[in-house]
Structures are given as structure tokens and as C-alpha cells.
CSV table of C-alpha atoms in Angstrom, one decimal:
chain,number,residue,atom,x,y,z
C,1,MET,CA,17.1,-21.5,-0.6
C,2,SER,CA,14.9,-19.9,2.1
C,3,HIS,CA,16.2,-19.0,5.5
C,4,ASP,CA,12.7,-18.4,6.9
C,5,ALA,CA,11.3,-20.7,9.4
C,6,PRO,CA,9.0,-23.1,7.7
C,7,HIS,CA,5.9,-21.8,9.3
C,8,ASP,CA,6.6,-18.2,8.0
C,9,ASP,CA,6.8,-19.2,4.3
C,10,PRO,CA,3.5,-20.3,2.7
C,11,ARG,CA,5.2,-22.0,-0.2
C,12,ILE,CA,5.7,-25.7,-0.1
C,13,HIS,CA,9.4,-26.6,0.5
C,14,MET,CA,11.6,-29.3,-0.7
C,15,GLY,CA,14.2,-30.7,1.6
C,16,LEU,CA,14.7,-30.6,5.3
C,17,PRO,CA,14.2,-27.7,7.7
C,18,LEU,CA,17.9,-27.8,8.5
C,19,PRO,CA,20.9,-26.1,7.1
C,20,ASN,CA,23.1,-28.4,4.9
C,21,GLY,CA,26.0,-28.1,7.3
C,22,LYS,CA,24.0,-29.2,10.3
C,23,LEU,CA,22.5,-32.1,8.5
C,24,ALA,CA,25.9,-33.2,7.3
C,25,ILE,CA,27.6,-32.9,10.7
C,26,TRP,CA,24.7,-34.8,12.4
C,27,ILE,CA,25.0,-37.7,9.8
C,28,PHE,CA,28.7,-37.7,10.3
C,29,LEU,CA,28.2,-37.9,14.1
C,30,VAL,CA,25.8,-40.8,13.6
C,31,THR,CA,28.5,-42.7,11.7
C,32,GLU,CA,31.1,-41.9,14.4
C,33,ILE,CA,28.7,-43.0,17.1
C,34,MET,CA,28.4,-46.4,15.3
C,35,PHE,CA,32.2,-46.6,15.1
C,36,PHE,CA,32.7,-46.1,18.8
C,37,THR,CA,29.6,-48.2,19.7
C,38,ALA,CA,31.3,-51.1,17.8
C,39,MET,CA,34.4,-50.8,19.9
C,40,ILE,CA,32.7,-50.2,23.2
C,41,GLY,CA,30.2,-53.0,22.5
C,42,ALA,CA,33.1,-55.4,21.8
C,43,TYR,CA,34.8,-54.3,25.0
C,44,VAL,CA,31.6,-54.9,27.1
C,45,LEU,CA,31.0,-58.3,25.5
C,46,ILE,CA,34.6,-59.6,25.8
C,47,ARG,CA,35.1,-58.3,29.3
C,48,ASN,CA,31.8,-59.8,30.5
C,49,GLY,CA,32.7,-63.0,28.6
C,50,THR,CA,36.0,-63.6,30.3
C,51,THR,CA,35.7,-66.4,32.8
C,52,PRO,CA,37.6,-65.8,36.0
C,53,VAL,CA,40.5,-68.3,36.2
C,54,ARG,CA,40.7,-70.0,39.6
C,55,ARG,CA,44.2,-70.7,40.7
C,56,THR,CA,45.6,-72.1,43.9
C,57,GLU,CA,48.5,-70.9,45.9
C,58,MET,CA,50.0,-72.9,48.8
C,59,ASP,CA,52.0,-71.2,51.5
C,60,GLU,CA,55.3,-73.0,51.9
C,61,LYS,CA,55.4,-72.8,55.7
C,62,THR,CA,51.9,-73.3,56.8
C,63,LYS,CA,50.8,-75.4,53.8
C,64,GLU,CA,47.7,-73.3,53.7
C,65,VAL,CA,46.0,-73.3,50.3
C,66,THR,CA,44.4,-70.1,49.1
C,67,VAL,CA,42.1,-69.9,46.0
C,68,ILE,CA,42.7,-66.8,43.9
C,69,GLU,CA,40.5,-65.7,41.1
C,70,GLU,CA,42.2,-64.0,38.2
C,71,ALA,CA,39.7,-62.0,36.2
C,72,TRP,CA,39.9,-58.9,34.0
C,73,PRO,CA,42.8,-56.8,35.5
C,74,THR,CA,41.8,-54.0,37.9
C,75,PRO,CA,43.4,-50.6,37.2
C,76,ASP,CA,46.0,-50.9,39.9
C,77,LYS,CA,47.4,-54.1,38.2
C,78,VAL,CA,47.9,-52.3,34.9
C,79,HIS,CA,49.3,-49.1,36.4
C,80,LEU,CA,46.2,-47.1,35.6
C,81,VAL,CA,45.4,-44.1,37.8
C,82,GLU,CA,41.7,-43.4,38.1
C,83,ALA,CA,42.3,-39.9,39.4
C,84,LEU,CA,44.1,-39.0,36.2
C,85,GLY,CA,41.1,-40.3,34.2
C,86,ALA,CA,38.7,-38.2,36.3
C,87,PHE,CA,40.9,-35.2,35.8
C,88,ASN,CA,40.8,-35.7,32.0
C,89,THR,CA,37.0,-36.0,32.2
C,90,PHE,CA,36.8,-32.7,34.0
C,91,VAL,CA,39.1,-31.1,31.4
C,92,LEU,CA,37.0,-32.3,28.5
C,93,ILE,CA,33.8,-31.1,30.2
C,94,CYS,CA,35.4,-27.7,30.7
C,95,SER,CA,36.3,-27.6,27.0
C,96,SER,CA,32.8,-28.5,26.0
C,97,LEU,CA,31.6,-25.5,28.1
C,98,THR,CA,34.1,-23.1,26.5
C,99,VAL,CA,33.2,-24.2,23.0
C,100,VAL,CA,29.5,-23.6,23.6
C,101,LEU,CA,30.2,-20.2,25.2
C,102,ALA,CA,32.3,-19.3,22.2
C,103,HIS,CA,29.3,-20.0,20.0
C,104,ASN,CA,27.2,-18.0,22.4
C,105,ALA,CA,29.6,-15.0,22.3
C,106,LEU,CA,29.8,-15.1,18.5
C,107,HIS,CA,26.0,-15.1,18.3
C,108,LYS,CA,26.1,-11.9,20.4
C,109,LYS,CA,28.6,-10.5,17.8
C,110,ASN,CA,31.4,-10.5,20.4
C,111,THR,CA,34.3,-11.8,18.2
C,112,LYS,CA,37.0,-11.1,20.7
C,113,ARG,CA,35.3,-13.0,23.5
C,114,ALA,CA,34.6,-15.9,21.1
C,115,VAL,CA,38.2,-16.1,20.1
C,116,GLN,CA,39.2,-16.2,23.8
C,117,TYR,CA,36.8,-19.1,24.4
C,118,LEU,CA,38.1,-20.9,21.4
C,119,GLY,CA,41.7,-20.5,22.6
C,120,ALA,CA,40.6,-21.9,26.0
C,121,THR,CA,39.1,-24.9,24.3
C,122,LEU,CA,42.3,-25.5,22.3
C,123,ALA,CA,44.3,-25.2,25.5
C,124,LEU,CA,42.1,-27.6,27.5
C,125,GLY,CA,42.1,-30.1,24.6
C,126,THR,CA,45.9,-29.9,24.6
C,127,VAL,CA,46.0,-30.6,28.4
C,128,PHE,CA,43.9,-33.7,27.8
C,129,LEU,CA,46.3,-35.0,25.2
C,130,ILE,CA,49.3,-34.2,27.4
C,131,VAL,CA,47.8,-36.2,30.3
C,132,LYS,CA,47.0,-39.0,27.8
C,133,ALA,CA,50.6,-39.0,26.6
C,134,TYR,CA,51.8,-39.2,30.2
C,135,GLU,CA,49.5,-42.2,30.8
C,136,TYR,CA,50.8,-43.9,27.6
C,137,THR,CA,54.4,-43.4,28.5
C,138,SER,CA,53.6,-45.1,31.8
C,139,LYS,CA,52.2,-48.1,29.9
C,140,PHE,CA,55.3,-48.2,27.6
C,141,GLN,CA,57.6,-48.0,30.5
C,142,HIS,CA,56.0,-51.0,32.2
C,143,ASP,CA,55.8,-52.8,28.8
C,144,ILE,CA,52.0,-53.2,29.1
C,145,ILE,CA,51.6,-53.5,25.4
C,146,PRO,CA,49.4,-56.0,23.4
C,147,GLY,CA,51.3,-59.2,22.7
C,148,HIS,CA,54.0,-58.6,25.3
C,149,ILE,CA,52.4,-59.4,28.6
C,150,GLY,CA,52.6,-62.9,30.1
C,151,GLU,CA,49.3,-64.7,30.8
C,152,ALA,CA,50.1,-67.8,32.9
C,153,LEU,CA,50.5,-67.9,36.6
C,154,PRO,CA,51.1,-71.0,38.8
C,155,GLY,CA,48.1,-73.0,39.9
C,156,MET,CA,46.1,-72.2,36.7
C,157,PRO,CA,44.3,-75.1,35.0
C,158,ASP,CA,46.2,-77.1,32.5
C,159,GLN,CA,44.0,-75.9,29.6
C,160,GLN,CA,45.3,-72.4,30.3
C,161,ASP,CA,48.9,-73.6,30.1
C,162,LYS,CA,48.3,-75.5,26.8
C,163,ALA,CA,46.4,-72.6,25.3
C,164,PHE,CA,49.1,-70.1,26.0
C,165,HIS,CA,52.1,-72.3,25.5
C,166,ALA,CA,53.6,-70.6,22.4
C,167,ALA,CA,52.8,-67.1,23.8
C,168,ALA,CA,54.4,-68.1,27.1
C,169,ARG,CA,57.6,-69.1,25.4
C,170,LYS,CA,57.8,-65.8,23.6
C,171,TYR,CA,57.2,-64.0,26.9
C,172,VAL,CA,59.9,-65.9,28.6
C,173,TYR,CA,62.3,-65.1,25.8
C,174,ARG,CA,61.5,-61.4,25.9
C,175,VAL,CA,61.9,-61.2,29.7
C,176,LYS,CA,65.1,-63.1,29.6
C,177,GLU,CA,66.6,-60.4,27.4
C,178,GLN,CA,65.4,-57.8,29.9
C,179,LEU,CA,66.9,-59.8,32.8
C,180,GLU,CA,70.2,-60.1,30.9
C,181,HIS,CA,70.2,-56.3,30.4
C,182,ILE,CA,69.8,-55.7,34.1
C,183,VAL,CA,72.5,-58.2,35.0
C,184,GLN,CA,74.9,-56.4,32.6
C,185,ASN,CA,74.2,-53.1,34.2
C,186,PRO,CA,74.5,-53.5,38.0
C,187,GLU,CA,75.7,-50.0,38.5
C,188,LYS,CA,72.4,-48.7,37.2
C,189,TYR,CA,70.0,-51.1,38.8
C,190,GLY,CA,71.9,-52.0,42.0
C,191,SER,CA,73.9,-55.2,42.8
C,192,GLU,CA,71.0,-56.8,44.7
C,193,ALA,CA,68.7,-56.4,41.7
C,194,ALA,CA,71.3,-57.8,39.4
C,195,ALA,CA,71.9,-60.8,41.7
C,196,ASP,CA,68.2,-61.5,41.9
C,197,CYS,CA,67.9,-61.4,38.1
C,198,GLN,CA,70.9,-63.6,37.7
C,199,ALA,CA,69.3,-66.1,40.1
C,200,LEU,CA,66.1,-66.1,38.0
C,201,LEU,CA,68.1,-66.6,34.9
C,202,ASP,CA,70.0,-69.5,36.4
C,203,ASP,CA,66.7,-71.1,37.4
C,204,MET,CA,65.7,-71.0,33.8
C,205,LYS,CA,68.7,-73.1,32.8
C,206,GLU,CA,68.5,-76.8,32.6
C,207,GLN,CA,71.4,-78.6,34.2
C,208,GLU,CA,72.6,-81.9,32.9
C,209,LYS,CA,74.9,-84.3,34.7
C,210,ASP,CA,76.8,-87.3,33.6
C,211,VAL,CA,75.9,-90.7,35.0
C,212,PRO,CA,78.9,-93.0,34.8
C,213,GLN,CA,78.2,-96.3,33.1
C,214,PRO,CA,79.6,-99.7,34.1
C,215,GLY,CA,82.3,-101.3,32.0
C,216,GLY,CA,83.9,-98.1,30.8
C,217,ALA,CA,81.0,-97.2,28.5
C,218,GLN,CA,80.3,-93.6,27.6
C,219,PRO,CA,78.6,-91.7,30.5
C,220,ILE,CA,74.9,-90.9,29.9
C,221,LYS,CA,73.7,-87.3,30.2
C,222,VAL,CA,70.6,-87.0,32.4
C,223,LEU,CA,68.6,-84.0,33.5
C,224,ALA,CA,69.8,-82.9,36.9
C,225,LYS,CA,67.7,-79.8,37.3
C,226,ARG,CA,64.7,-78.8,35.3
C,227,ALA,CA,64.0,-75.2,34.2
C,228,ILE,CA,61.2,-73.6,36.1
C,229,SER,CA,57.9,-73.5,34.2
C,230,ALA,CA,56.5,-70.4,32.4
C,231,PRO,CA,53.8,-69.8,35.1
C,232,GLU,CA,56.4,-69.9,37.9
C,233,PHE,CA,58.7,-67.7,35.9
C,234,GLY,CA,55.8,-65.2,35.5
C,235,GLU,CA,55.1,-65.2,39.2
C,236,ARG,CA,58.7,-64.6,40.0
C,237,VAL,CA,58.9,-61.8,37.5
C,238,ASN,CA,55.9,-60.1,39.1
C,239,LYS,CA,57.5,-60.5,42.6
C,240,LEU,CA,60.8,-58.9,41.3
C,241,ASN,CA,58.9,-56.0,39.8
C,242,GLU,CA,57.0,-55.5,43.1
C,243,LYS,CA,60.2,-55.7,45.2
C,244,TYR,CA,62.0,-53.0,43.3
C,245,GLU,CA,58.9,-50.9,42.4
C,246,HIS,CA,59.8,-48.0,44.7
C,247,SER,CA,63.6,-48.2,44.4
C,248,ASP,CA,65.7,-45.7,42.5
C,249,HIS,CA,65.6,-47.8,39.4
C,250,PRO,CA,62.5,-50.0,39.1
C,251,LEU,CA,63.2,-53.0,36.9
C,252,HIS,CA,60.1,-52.6,34.7
C,253,LEU,CA,60.2,-56.2,33.5
C,254,THR,CA,57.2,-57.1,31.4
C,255,PRO,CA,54.7,-58.3,34.0
C,256,THR,CA,52.4,-61.4,33.9
C,257,ILE,CA,48.8,-60.2,34.1
C,258,PRO,CA,46.0,-62.7,33.2
C,259,TYR,CA,43.9,-61.1,30.4
C,260,GLY,CA,46.5,-58.3,30.3
C,261,ASN,CA,47.0,-58.4,26.6
C,262,MET,CA,43.3,-58.2,25.9
C,263,TRP,CA,43.0,-55.3,28.3
C,264,SER,CA,45.9,-53.5,26.8
C,265,SER,CA,44.6,-54.0,23.3
C,266,PHE,CA,41.3,-52.5,24.1
C,267,TYR,CA,42.8,-49.7,26.1
C,268,PHE,CA,45.1,-48.6,23.3
C,269,ALA,CA,42.4,-49.1,20.6
C,270,MET,CA,39.7,-47.1,22.4
C,271,THR,CA,41.7,-44.3,23.9
C,272,GLY,CA,44.0,-44.1,20.9
C,273,PHE,CA,41.1,-43.6,18.4
C,274,HIS,CA,39.5,-41.2,20.8
C,275,ALA,CA,42.8,-39.2,21.2
C,276,LEU,CA,43.0,-39.1,17.3
C,277,HIS,CA,39.5,-37.6,17.2
C,278,VAL,CA,40.5,-35.1,19.9
C,279,PHE,CA,43.6,-34.2,17.9
C,280,GLY,CA,41.5,-33.7,14.7
C,281,GLY,CA,39.2,-31.3,16.6
C,282,LEU,CA,42.1,-29.4,17.9
C,283,VAL,CA,43.5,-28.9,14.4
C,284,VAL,CA,40.2,-27.3,13.4
C,285,PHE,CA,40.3,-25.0,16.4
C,286,ALA,CA,43.8,-24.0,15.6
C,287,ILE,CA,42.7,-23.1,12.1
C,288,PHE,CA,40.0,-20.8,13.6
C,289,LEU,CA,42.6,-19.2,15.8
C,290,LEU,CA,44.9,-18.6,12.8
C,291,MET,CA,42.0,-17.1,10.9
C,292,ALA,CA,41.3,-14.8,13.9
C,293,ALA,CA,45.0,-13.8,14.0
C,294,LYS,CA,44.7,-12.8,10.4
C,295,GLY,CA,41.6,-10.8,11.2
C,296,LYS,CA,39.4,-13.0,8.9
C,297,PHE,CA,37.2,-14.3,11.7
C,298,GLY,CA,33.9,-12.8,12.7
C,299,PRO,CA,30.2,-13.3,13.5
C,300,GLN,CA,29.7,-14.7,10.0
C,301,HIS,CA,31.4,-17.8,11.2
C,302,GLU,CA,28.8,-18.5,13.9
C,303,GLY,CA,27.4,-21.5,12.0
C,304,LEU,CA,30.9,-23.0,11.6
C,305,ILE,CA,31.6,-22.7,15.3
C,306,GLU,CA,28.3,-24.3,16.1
C,307,LEU,CA,29.1,-27.3,13.8
C,308,THR,CA,32.6,-27.7,15.2
C,309,GLY,CA,31.1,-27.5,18.7
C,310,LEU,CA,28.7,-30.3,17.8
C,311,TYR,CA,31.7,-32.5,16.8
C,312,TRP,CA,33.6,-31.5,20.0
C,313,HIS,CA,30.6,-32.4,22.2
C,314,PHE,CA,30.5,-35.8,20.5
C,315,VAL,CA,34.1,-36.3,21.4
C,316,ASP,CA,33.3,-35.3,25.0
C,317,ILE,CA,30.4,-37.8,25.1
C,318,VAL,CA,32.6,-40.7,23.9
C,319,TRP,CA,35.0,-39.9,26.7
C,320,ILE,CA,32.1,-39.7,29.2
C,321,PHE,CA,31.4,-43.3,28.4
C,322,LEU,CA,35.0,-44.5,28.0
C,323,PHE,CA,36.1,-43.1,31.4
C,324,PRO,CA,33.8,-45.3,33.6
C,325,LEU,CA,34.2,-48.4,31.4
C,326,LEU,CA,38.0,-48.3,31.5
C,327,TYR,CA,38.8,-46.7,34.8
C,328,LEU,CA,35.9,-47.1,37.2
C,329,VAL,CA,34.0,-50.2,36.5
U,1,MET,CA,24.3,-19.8,6.6
U,2,ALA,CA,22.2,-18.2,9.4
U,3,ASP,CA,21.1,-20.6,12.1
U,4,GLU,CA,17.5,-20.8,12.9
U,5,HIS,CA,17.2,-20.4,16.6
U,6,GLU,CA,13.5,-20.7,17.3
U,7,HIS,CA,13.9,-19.8,20.9
U,8,GLY,CA,10.8,-17.6,21.1
U,9,ALA,CA,11.2,-15.6,24.2
U,10,ASP,CA,14.7,-17.1,25.0
U,11,THR,CA,17.6,-14.7,24.9
U,12,HIS,CA,21.1,-15.9,24.7
U,13,ASP,CA,21.9,-14.3,28.1
U,14,GLU,CA,19.5,-16.8,29.5
U,15,HIS,CA,21.3,-19.6,27.7
U,16,PHE,CA,24.6,-18.5,29.3
U,17,ALA,CA,23.3,-19.2,32.8
U,18,LEU,CA,21.9,-22.5,31.6
U,19,TYR,CA,25.3,-23.6,30.2
U,20,ILE,CA,27.0,-22.8,33.5
U,21,LYS,CA,24.4,-24.7,35.4
U,22,VAL,CA,24.8,-27.8,33.2
U,23,PHE,CA,28.6,-27.5,33.5
U,24,VAL,CA,28.3,-27.5,37.3
U,25,MET,CA,25.9,-30.5,37.1
U,26,LEU,CA,28.4,-32.4,34.8
U,27,ALA,CA,31.3,-31.7,37.2
U,28,VAL,CA,29.3,-32.8,40.2
U,29,CYS,CA,28.3,-36.0,38.3
U,30,THR,CA,31.9,-36.8,37.6
U,31,ALA,CA,32.8,-36.3,41.2
U,32,LEU,CA,29.9,-38.4,42.2
U,33,SER,CA,30.9,-41.4,40.0
U,34,PHE,CA,34.4,-41.2,41.5
U,35,ILE,CA,32.9,-41.3,45.0
U,36,VAL,CA,30.7,-44.2,44.0
U,37,LEU,CA,33.9,-46.0,43.0
U,38,LEU,CA,35.5,-45.2,46.3
U,39,ILE,CA,32.5,-46.6,48.1
U,40,PHE,CA,31.8,-49.8,46.1
U,41,GLY,CA,35.3,-50.6,44.7
U,42,HIS,CA,36.1,-52.3,41.4
U,43,GLY,CA,34.1,-55.2,40.2
U,44,SER,CA,30.9,-54.4,42.1
U,45,GLN,CA,27.7,-54.8,40.0
U,46,THR,CA,25.8,-52.2,42.0
U,47,GLY,CA,28.6,-49.7,41.7
U,48,ALA,CA,28.9,-50.4,38.0
U,49,THR,CA,25.2,-49.8,37.4
U,50,ILE,CA,25.2,-46.6,39.3
U,51,ILE,CA,28.3,-45.3,37.6
U,52,LEU,CA,27.0,-46.1,34.1
U,53,LEU,CA,23.6,-44.6,34.9
U,54,ILE,CA,25.4,-41.4,35.9
U,55,ALA,CA,27.4,-41.6,32.6
U,56,VAL,CA,24.1,-41.8,30.6
U,57,ILE,CA,22.7,-38.8,32.5
U,58,LYS,CA,25.9,-36.8,31.7
U,59,ALA,CA,25.8,-37.7,28.1
U,60,SER,CA,22.1,-36.8,27.8
U,61,ALA,CA,22.7,-33.4,29.4
U,62,VAL,CA,25.5,-32.7,26.9
U,63,VAL,CA,23.3,-33.8,23.9
U,64,TRP,CA,20.2,-32.0,25.1
U,65,ILE,CA,21.7,-28.6,26.1
U,66,PHE,CA,25.2,-28.3,24.8
U,67,MET,CA,24.4,-29.8,21.4
U,68,HIS,CA,21.2,-27.7,21.2
U,69,VAL,CA,19.0,-30.7,20.6
U,70,LYS,CA,16.5,-29.3,23.1
U,71,TRP,CA,15.8,-26.5,20.6
U,72,ASP,CA,16.6,-28.4,17.4
U,73,TRP,CA,14.7,-31.6,18.2
U,74,ARG,CA,12.1,-31.0,15.4
U,75,LYS,CA,14.9,-30.8,12.9
U,76,VAL,CA,17.1,-33.7,14.0
U,77,TYR,CA,14.7,-36.3,15.4
U,78,PHE,CA,14.6,-38.2,12.1
U,79,LEU,CA,18.4,-38.9,12.5
U,80,VAL,CA,18.5,-39.5,16.2
U,81,THR,CA,15.4,-41.7,16.7
U,82,PRO,CA,16.4,-44.5,14.3
U,83,LEU,CA,19.9,-44.5,15.9
U,84,MET,CA,18.4,-44.9,19.3
U,85,ILE,CA,16.2,-47.8,18.0
U,86,LEU,CA,19.2,-49.4,16.4
U,87,CYS,CA,21.3,-49.1,19.5
U,88,PHE,CA,18.6,-50.8,21.6
U,89,MET,CA,18.3,-53.5,18.9
U,90,MET,CA,22.0,-54.0,19.0
U,91,ILE,CA,22.0,-54.5,22.7
U,92,MET,CA,19.2,-57.0,22.4
U,93,VAL,CA,21.0,-58.9,19.6
U,94,LEU,CA,24.2,-59.1,21.6
U,95,MET,CA,22.5,-60.1,24.9
U,96,PRO,CA,22.7,-63.9,24.2
U,97,ASP,CA,26.5,-63.6,23.8
U,98,LEU,CA,26.8,-61.9,27.2
U,99,VAL,CA,24.6,-64.5,28.9
U,100,LEU,CA,26.1,-67.5,27.2
U,101,ALA,CA,29.5,-66.4,28.4
U,102,TRP,CA,28.5,-66.5,32.0
U,103,ARG,CA,30.2,-69.7,33.0
U,104,ARG,CA,30.8,-68.8,36.6
């Protein structure tokens, strides 16, 4: 196995002018690119393919009809903070820089400096994961989880109602439980919130009344009050959430966001897989730091650092594409 | 496994300055895409195009300089070139699905 550059050695070589490790890591990166391209491609297709749903709202007092278009949720609807995403992007870019400087330092045989840069990379990667964890807890708190979110709002076409009928029933059932929990804890949520929730629960109950029949026959039960429909329910849930958003104890009822389940599914799939990749890279960096702590790390590991750096840069590039697609566009 | 850096006259001190320059450029591009968002808002086609173009420029800078492809191109082109062709092909193949879904 010759380490000479090909033009130095007059013999004919077999194989590629590339160390095995580099070839292996590049092939691995190509497969990983295909993996993320599949998800990002699906996201672009489905997002562009969602037709905006036109729904109408009529103001009770002025009888003015406004047409609202519900399309793919914007970040503010799903409690996504763009500034956090931008900060995370900056953190990963810094970590890319530190890993390449670590390789640079190791090439110049400066092991101590290289270990410092590797430590910085690990720290920055951990910051990224912490910010991600904070974002995820925000999603869990607001119950923006695939399969949980309501999809129907009043004024949507009938097809929408029919298509989401079963899901709407499950949504109503879930939120009813949340409402009952609030009603049973007025000291935590406030009496006004508990009263509002009870009012909504009452509106979901059907009321029957007896119609007396002539001749002493059995009275017939008829429907006196119909329960409000799932879209109306969703709208009122959103309004309740909005009303108590900035109070001491926000209600955090599962919201109704058209296309919210699709959004949530993509968000968790893409950022979750990316975070797993970040975590894998951090494990490798931690191993290097352990080796350095035991004094077994040195300039002979320059190639290893370069290959790990290649993987880390790939992780950075994926985030460079995920950030605009999920947060900005 | 010594790495073959065919840099010629390049020294690694020169690379250091280049890495810092690229880092500054990446940070500026991130800030720029955020500013474009503030100007155009969400759901704007122009804004989206500019932001995604900036993302492509950032990714290219990372691949070219940080991943050393500028110097290793002769050694990795055979992997990267088919990938780029396939990516382009995939976009072409999926275009009809994008267009057919435009029922606005």
C-alpha cells in the first residue's frame, strides 16, 4: 500500500488514490445524503401539494363575511421560534469551524490545541441538543404531536368534515378529558378558566326534553339542544387557548391547526433524525476526549479527526437545509 | 494512514485564515436569511427562493472548504458527480407531482 502521491510512483496502481477511511466515509455520507434527501423531498412535495382550505367567518354583529385561507401552518401557529432556529444554526456553524481547526491543529502536531477544539465542538453540539430539547418540550406542552391535533375549523367545506370525521371525534374526546381536568382543578387554573371550560363542556352535551303526548301516552323524548359540531368545538378551544395564553397557568389544550398533524409529523421526523445524528457524532467526540484524558491521543489520529470532521460537516449541512425549510420558508 | 494533502505551496497557517473567513461568511449568510425572512415574511415565493439560494451557497462553502473537497476533488469526484446527477434527476422526476398538486 503506497502512501506516495500517484504521480511520484512510476508503478501502475490498483485501487483509488484515496485512503480507505476517506473512501468509506464519503460513501457513507452519500447514503446519508440520500436518506435525508428522501425526507426533505417528501416534505417539499407534500407541503407544496397541500391545497389551501378556504373557510368563511361571519362576524355576528356586522354580518360581515371574511374569507380565510388555511394553509400549511406558519411557525407562530405551532409555537416555533425562528430566532431559536437561527441560534442553533449559528451554534452548528461554530462547531463545524472548531472541528476543522482541531484537524488543522493536529496536522501541526499541536495535540493540546486540538483537544481544546474538540472539547469546544462537543460543547457546542451539546448546546444544540439542549436548545432542541427545549423546543421539543414546548411542543409536548402545547400537545402539538402527530395524531393529536384537530384539523377542522368552522366554515371549511363539507368534504373536509367528512374526511376528518373519525379523527375529529377522537380529538373532541381527548380535549374533553383535558377540559374536565381543568374543571376539577380550579385552584390551579383559576375559577374563570374553569368556568369557561365547563361552559364548553356543557355545550358539548345534548339535551333532551320530554314532549307530553295526548291521551296519557308516554311522553316522547326529543332533542332540545344539539351538541356543537367538531369544527366549532375546535374554534372555541383555540380561542380558550389564546385567552389564557399569557396567564399564570395557560390551559395548553390541544389546538386545532389545519395540516397541523402533517406539520408535526415532518417536524419530529426530520429534526429527530437529525438530532440522533448529532448525538452519534457527539459520542465519537466524547470518545476522543476520553482517549486524550488517558494520554492516548496524538498526531497519529489526524486522519481519524479528519474523517469525523467530514461526518460532522455533513450533519451541519443537513441542518443548513432543514432550518430554512422548517423555520423560514 | 497519512493524509495526502497536495497543497503545493499552501501551508496550514494559510488554511487557518481561510477557515475563519468562511466561518464569518457562513455567519453573515445565516443573518442574511433571517433578515430576508423579516423583509418578505412567511409564504413569500421570492423570499423562499432567496433564502434557499443562500442555503445552497452556505452548503457549498462547507463542502468545498471545510470538507476539503477543493483539494480532494480529484479523489472524490467519482462519488460526488453521480450523486449530483441523481439529485437533479430526482427533482425532475418529482416535478410533475409538485405541479399536478397546484389546485389553487
